[in-house]
mmCIF file of C-alpha atoms and ligand atoms in Angstrom:
data_model
loop_
_atom_site.group_PDB
_atom_site.id
_atom_site.type_symbol
_atom_site.label_atom_id
_atom_site.label_comp_id
_atom_site.label_asym_id
_atom_site.label_seq_id
_atom_site.Cartn_x
_atom_site.Cartn_y
_atom_site.Cartn_z
ATOM 1 C CA MET A 1 -65.438 13.828 104.160
ATOM 2 C CA VAL A 2 -66.649 17.105 105.620
ATOM 3 C CA VAL A 3 -64.935 18.745 108.588
ATOM 4 C CA ILE A 4 -66.816 21.137 110.862
ATOM 5 C CA ARG A 5 -64.458 23.580 112.537
ATOM 6 C CA PRO A 6 -64.815 26.818 114.526
ATOM 7 C CA VAL A 7 -64.885 30.095 112.615
ATOM 8 C CA GLU A 8 -61.392 31.470 112.000
ATOM 9 C CA PRO A 9 -60.441 35.140 111.507
ATOM 10 C CA GLY A 10 -60.240 34.823 107.690
ATOM 11 C CA ASP A 11 -63.749 33.349 107.407
ATOM 12 C CA GLU A 12 -65.684 36.619 107.531
ATOM 13 C CA PRO A 13 -66.134 36.980 103.735
ATOM 14 C CA PHE A 14 -67.469 33.414 103.601
ATOM 15 C CA LEU A 15 -69.888 34.183 106.437
ATOM 16 C CA TRP A 16 -71.229 37.075 104.327
ATOM 17 C CA ASP A 17 -71.597 34.640 101.386
ATOM 18 C CA MET A 18 -73.634 32.293 103.589
ATOM 19 C CA GLY A 19 -75.547 35.234 105.046
ATOM 20 C CA TRP A 20 -76.637 36.001 101.495
ATOM 21 C CA GLU A 21 -77.704 32.353 100.985
ATOM 22 C CA ALA A 22 -79.922 32.659 104.062
ATOM 23 C CA THR A 23 -81.254 36.092 103.043
ATOM 24 C CA ALA A 24 -81.926 35.057 99.444
ATOM 25 C CA VAL A 25 -84.569 32.594 100.673
ATOM 26 C CA SER A 26 -86.870 35.628 100.503
ATOM 27 C CA ALA A 27 -88.022 36.384 96.939
ATOM 28 C CA GLU A 28 -88.173 40.054 97.892
ATOM 29 C CA MET A 29 -84.512 40.025 98.953
ATOM 30 C CA ARG A 30 -83.458 38.074 95.844
ATOM 31 C CA ALA A 31 -85.156 40.701 93.713
ATOM 32 C CA LEU A 32 -83.192 43.433 95.482
ATOM 33 C CA GLY A 33 -79.877 41.723 94.743
ATOM 34 C CA ARG A 34 -77.036 40.844 97.079
ATOM 35 C CA GLU A 35 -75.436 44.245 97.517
ATOM 36 C CA ALA A 36 -78.641 46.125 98.279
ATOM 37 C CA ALA A 37 -80.107 43.366 100.452
ATOM 38 C CA MET A 38 -76.967 42.762 102.510
ATOM 39 C CA SER A 39 -76.533 46.467 103.211
ATOM 40 C CA MET A 40 -79.984 46.790 104.806
ATOM 41 C CA PRO A 41 -79.584 47.407 108.555
ATOM 42 C CA HIS A 42 -81.822 44.509 109.603
ATOM 43 C CA VAL A 43 -79.801 42.133 107.406
ATOM 44 C CA ARG A 44 -76.244 43.327 107.965
ATOM 45 C CA ARG A 45 -76.655 43.440 111.748
ATOM 46 C CA TYR A 46 -76.128 39.643 111.833
ATOM 47 C CA LEU A 47 -72.518 40.009 110.611
ATOM 48 C CA GLU A 48 -71.473 43.650 110.738
ATOM 49 C CA GLY A 49 -68.401 44.131 112.938
ATOM 50 C CA TRP A 50 -67.969 40.353 113.188
ATOM 51 C CA GLY A 51 -65.824 39.310 116.139
ATOM 52 C CA ARG A 52 -67.514 41.313 118.862
ATOM 53 C CA PRO A 53 -67.803 39.615 122.289
ATOM 54 C CA GLY A 54 -70.195 36.666 122.142
ATOM 55 C CA ASP A 55 -69.894 36.066 118.400
ATOM 56 C CA ALA A 56 -69.212 32.422 117.573
ATOM 57 C CA GLY A 57 -69.648 30.104 114.629
ATOM 58 C CA VAL A 58 -68.664 26.979 112.755
ATOM 59 C CA VAL A 59 -67.725 26.328 109.121
ATOM 60 C CA ALA A 60 -68.091 23.134 107.060
ATOM 61 C CA VAL A 61 -65.076 22.400 104.854
ATOM 62 C CA ALA A 62 -64.851 19.589 102.266
ATOM 63 C CA ALA A 63 -61.794 17.350 101.857
ATOM 64 C CA ASP A 64 -60.704 19.451 98.855
ATOM 65 C CA GLY A 65 -60.790 22.609 100.993
ATOM 66 C CA GLN A 66 -64.043 23.960 99.543
ATOM 67 C CA HIS A 67 -66.182 25.821 102.071
ATOM 68 C CA LEU A 68 -69.680 24.332 102.064
ATOM 69 C CA GLY A 69 -71.595 26.200 104.728
ATOM 70 C CA ALA A 70 -71.549 28.062 108.020
ATOM 71 C CA ALA A 71 -73.658 28.586 111.121
ATOM 72 C CA TRP A 72 -73.054 31.322 113.632
ATOM 73 C CA TYR A 73 -74.697 33.267 116.429
ATOM 74 C CA ARG A 74 -74.584 36.655 118.059
ATOM 75 C CA CYS A 75 -76.427 38.319 120.936
ATOM 76 C CA PHE A 76 -78.681 41.354 120.516
ATOM 77 C CA SER A 77 -80.027 43.876 122.996
ATOM 78 C CA ALA A 78 -83.717 44.387 123.737
ATOM 79 C CA GLU A 79 -83.355 47.944 122.355
ATOM 80 C CA ASP A 80 -81.963 46.700 119.035
ATOM 81 C CA PRO A 81 -83.236 43.120 118.686
ATOM 82 C CA GLY A 82 -82.818 40.671 115.805
ATOM 83 C CA TRP A 83 -85.843 39.039 114.117
ATOM 84 C CA GLY A 84 -85.485 36.010 116.371
ATOM 85 C CA PHE A 85 -84.851 37.901 119.586
ATOM 86 C CA VAL A 86 -85.878 36.166 122.817
ATOM 87 C CA ALA A 87 -83.558 37.642 125.462
ATOM 88 C CA PRO A 88 -80.241 39.523 125.534
ATOM 89 C CA ASP A 89 -78.408 36.450 126.849
ATOM 90 C CA VAL A 90 -79.877 34.082 124.235
ATOM 91 C CA PRO A 91 -77.802 34.289 121.033
ATOM 92 C CA GLU A 92 -79.578 34.235 117.686
ATOM 93 C CA LEU A 93 -78.514 31.698 115.084
ATOM 94 C CA SER A 94 -77.973 32.180 111.343
ATOM 95 C CA ILE A 95 -77.155 29.381 108.901
ATOM 96 C CA GLY A 96 -76.459 28.939 105.214
ATOM 97 C CA VAL A 97 -75.192 26.073 103.073
ATOM 98 C CA ALA A 98 -73.969 26.543 99.478
ATOM 99 C CA VAL A 99 -76.710 25.566 96.998
ATOM 100 C CA GLU A 100 -74.742 22.656 95.509
ATOM 101 C CA ALA A 101 -74.035 21.173 98.972
ATOM 102 C CA ARG A 102 -77.611 21.153 100.340
ATOM 103 C CA GLY A 103 -79.548 18.053 101.338
ATOM 104 C CA ARG A 104 -76.448 16.032 102.245
ATOM 105 C CA GLY A 105 -76.359 16.517 106.011
ATOM 106 C CA VAL A 106 -74.065 19.570 106.114
ATOM 107 C CA GLY A 107 -76.685 21.858 107.684
ATOM 108 C CA GLY A 108 -77.537 19.274 110.324
ATOM 109 C CA ALA A 109 -73.866 18.787 111.190
ATOM 110 C CA LEU A 110 -73.386 22.572 111.455
ATOM 111 C CA LEU A 111 -76.373 22.848 113.802
ATOM 112 C CA ASP A 112 -75.095 19.995 115.996
ATOM 113 C CA ALA A 113 -71.668 21.633 116.218
ATOM 114 C CA LEU A 114 -73.012 25.117 116.942
ATOM 115 C CA LEU A 115 -75.384 23.907 119.659
ATOM 116 C CA LYS A 116 -72.482 21.993 121.221
ATOM 117 C CA LEU A 117 -70.380 25.152 121.141
ATOM 118 C CA ALA A 118 -73.218 27.116 122.740
ATOM 119 C CA ARG A 119 -73.374 24.576 125.591
ATOM 120 C CA VAL A 120 -69.599 24.804 126.070
ATOM 121 C CA GLN A 121 -69.883 28.597 126.172
ATOM 122 C CA GLY A 122 -72.488 28.293 128.929
ATOM 123 C CA HIS A 123 -75.548 29.507 127.031
ATOM 124 C CA ARG A 124 -78.940 28.335 128.284
ATOM 125 C CA ALA A 125 -80.586 28.513 124.875
ATOM 126 C CA VAL A 126 -80.212 29.594 121.231
ATOM 127 C CA SER A 127 -82.963 31.219 119.166
ATOM 128 C CA LEU A 128 -83.652 31.840 115.487
ATOM 129 C CA SER A 129 -86.272 33.219 113.135
ATOM 130 C CA VAL A 130 -87.495 31.196 110.169
ATOM 131 C CA ASP A 131 -90.156 31.697 107.533
ATOM 132 C CA ARG A 132 -93.037 29.337 108.318
ATOM 133 C CA GLN A 133 -92.846 28.011 104.726
ATOM 134 C CA ASN A 134 -89.085 27.322 104.812
ATOM 135 C CA PRO A 135 -88.327 23.559 104.900
ATOM 136 C CA ALA A 136 -85.411 24.463 107.192
ATOM 137 C CA ARG A 137 -88.062 24.603 109.931
ATOM 138 C CA LEU A 138 -88.284 20.784 109.925
ATOM 139 C CA LEU A 139 -84.521 20.507 110.280
ATOM 140 C CA TYR A 140 -84.591 22.921 113.216
ATOM 141 C CA GLU A 141 -87.329 20.862 114.879
ATOM 142 C CA ARG A 142 -85.254 17.702 114.429
ATOM 143 C CA LYS A 143 -82.399 19.474 116.201
ATOM 144 C CA GLY A 144 -84.557 20.439 119.191
ATOM 145 C CA PHE A 145 -85.890 23.895 118.275
ATOM 146 C CA ARG A 146 -89.484 24.679 119.229
ATOM 147 C CA ASP A 147 -91.827 27.653 118.735
ATOM 148 C CA ALA A 148 -90.599 30.175 121.328
ATOM 149 C CA GLY A 149 -94.153 31.472 121.792
ATOM 150 C CA VAL A 150 -93.277 35.076 120.955
ATOM 151 C CA SER A 151 -94.477 35.240 117.325
ATOM 152 C CA ASP A 152 -97.966 36.210 116.281
ATOM 153 C CA PRO A 153 -99.598 33.234 114.511
ATOM 154 C CA THR A 154 -100.314 35.529 111.547
ATOM 155 C CA ASP A 155 -96.611 36.441 111.147
ATOM 156 C CA THR A 156 -94.962 34.895 108.082
ATOM 157 C CA SER A 157 -91.987 33.889 110.228
ATOM 158 C CA VAL A 158 -91.733 32.181 113.592
ATOM 159 C CA THR A 159 -89.142 32.606 116.338
ATOM 160 C CA MET A 160 -87.859 29.259 117.596
ATOM 161 C CA ILE A 161 -85.763 28.351 120.621
ATOM 162 C CA ALA A 162 -83.608 25.373 121.575
ATOM 163 C CA HIS A 163 -83.054 24.992 125.318
ATOM 164 C CA LEU A 164 -79.624 23.551 125.979
HETATM 165 C C1 COA B 1 -81.477 25.229 105.590
HETATM 166 C C2 COA B 1 -80.095 24.703 105.229
HETATM 167 C C3 COA B 1 -79.041 25.432 106.039
HETATM 168 C C4 COA B 1 -80.040 23.215 105.555
HETATM 169 O O1 COA B 1 -78.772 22.716 105.187
HETATM 170 P P1 COA B 1 -78.666 21.308 104.437
HETATM 171 O O2 COA B 1 -77.228 20.967 104.345
HETATM 172 O O3 COA B 1 -79.443 21.376 103.175
HETATM 173 O O4 COA B 1 -79.424 20.381 105.526
HETATM 174 P P2 COA B 1 -79.304 18.825 105.784
HETATM 175 O O5 COA B 1 -78.884 18.124 104.518
HETATM 176 O O6 COA B 1 -78.505 18.586 107.000
HETATM 177 O O7 COA B 1 -80.789 18.480 106.177
HETATM 178 C C5 COA B 1 -81.764 18.421 105.177
HETATM 179 C C6 COA B 1 -83.036 18.933 105.765
HETATM 180 O O8 COA B 1 -83.029 20.354 105.788
HETATM 181 C C7 COA B 1 -84.267 20.837 105.349
HETATM 182 N N1 COA B 1 -84.012 21.663 104.174
HETATM 183 C C8 COA B 1 -84.238 22.974 104.169
HETATM 184 N N2 COA B 1 -83.936 23.519 103.002
HETATM 185 C C9 COA B 1 -83.455 22.528 102.226
HETATM 186 C C10 COA B 1 -82.953 22.480 100.892
HETATM 187 N N3 COA B 1 -82.913 23.565 100.099
HETATM 188 N N4 COA B 1 -82.506 21.307 100.420
HETATM 189 C C11 COA B 1 -82.562 20.213 101.193
HETATM 190 N N5 COA B 1 -83.024 20.205 102.458
HETATM 191 C C12 COA B 1 -83.476 21.358 102.980
HETATM 192 C C13 COA B 1 -85.177 19.665 105.135
HETATM 193 O O9 COA B 1 -85.899 19.486 106.360
HETATM 194 C C14 COA B 1 -84.230 18.528 104.941
HETATM 195 O O10 COA B 1 -84.737 17.343 105.473
HETATM 196 P P3 COA B 1 -85.203 16.172 104.490
HETATM 197 O O11 COA B 1 -83.966 15.780 103.756
HETATM 198 O O12 COA B 1 -85.725 15.132 105.403
HETATM 199 O O13 COA B 1 -86.232 16.792 103.608
HETATM 200 C C15 COA B 1 -79.787 24.895 103.712
HETATM 201 O O14 COA B 1 -80.731 24.173 102.963
HETATM 202 C C16 COA B 1 -79.786 26.335 103.273
HETATM 203 O O15 COA B 1 -78.762 26.998 103.328
HETATM 204 N N6 COA B 1 -80.933 26.854 102.832
HETATM 205 C C17 COA B 1 -81.053 28.219 102.398
HETATM 206 C C18 COA B 1 -80.776 29.175 103.526
HETATM 207 C C19 COA B 1 -81.764 29.051 104.671
HETATM 208 O O16 COA B 1 -82.921 28.703 104.484
HETATM 209 N N7 COA B 1 -81.243 29.361 105.860
HETATM 210 C C20 COA B 1 -82.053 29.369 107.042
HETATM 211 C C21 COA B 1 -82.790 30.652 107.168
HETATM 212 S S1 COA B 1 -83.686 30.694 108.681
#
C-alpha cells in the first residue's frame, strides 16, 4: 500500500532527490552530474529556500516507510519565471518518482493529490513544463493538463496547464 501525504518539514532532502530524478531526464543534465546540474540557477530555483509562502507538495510513502516519489509546486514572478511560467498566481508543478517505483501508478496518485491540494488552496490552475518527447506528457494529459498555448511549436519542451 502506498500513502500520499503532504510534504513535512523533514522532506526537503527527498524533494531534492526527486528534483534530480526530474532533471536527469535530460541527457545533457545527466552528463553534468547531480551536483553541477542541481546547482544551476534555473534548476535549483524549483526547491531553493523551500518553505516560502505558496510552496506545497505531496510525498508517496510505501508501507515499509520507503519514500517513492514527490510532487510539489511553487509560484514564480514574471520577472524571474520558471520554464513553465504562465502567470504569477499559477503555481508550477515538479514531479519525480524513484526509478524502481515507476509505472505502478505512484506518479498518477501524486498528481491527483497535488491537484486536489491546489483546489483546496484556492488556485485556479497549475502549470508545468515538459519535454515534448517525455512519456510523462501522456500522464499529464490524462490528469487534465493541456498545451497552455505559450510555447513555440519548435521548442523542445511545452508548457501545459490544468484549469481547476
Ligand atoms: C513521470 C513520472 C513522475 C510518472 O510517475 P509514474 O509513477 O511512473 O507514473 P504512473 O505509474 O502513475 O503512470 C504511468 C504513466 O506515466 C507515463 N510515464 C512517464 N515516464 C514513465 C516511466 N519512466 N515509466 C513508466 N511510465 C512513465 C506514461 O504515460 C505511463 O502511462 P502508461 O503506463 O499508460 O504508459 C515518473 O516516471 C518519473 O519520475 N519520471 C522521470 C522524471 C520526470 O520525467 N519528471 C517529469 C518532468 S516534467
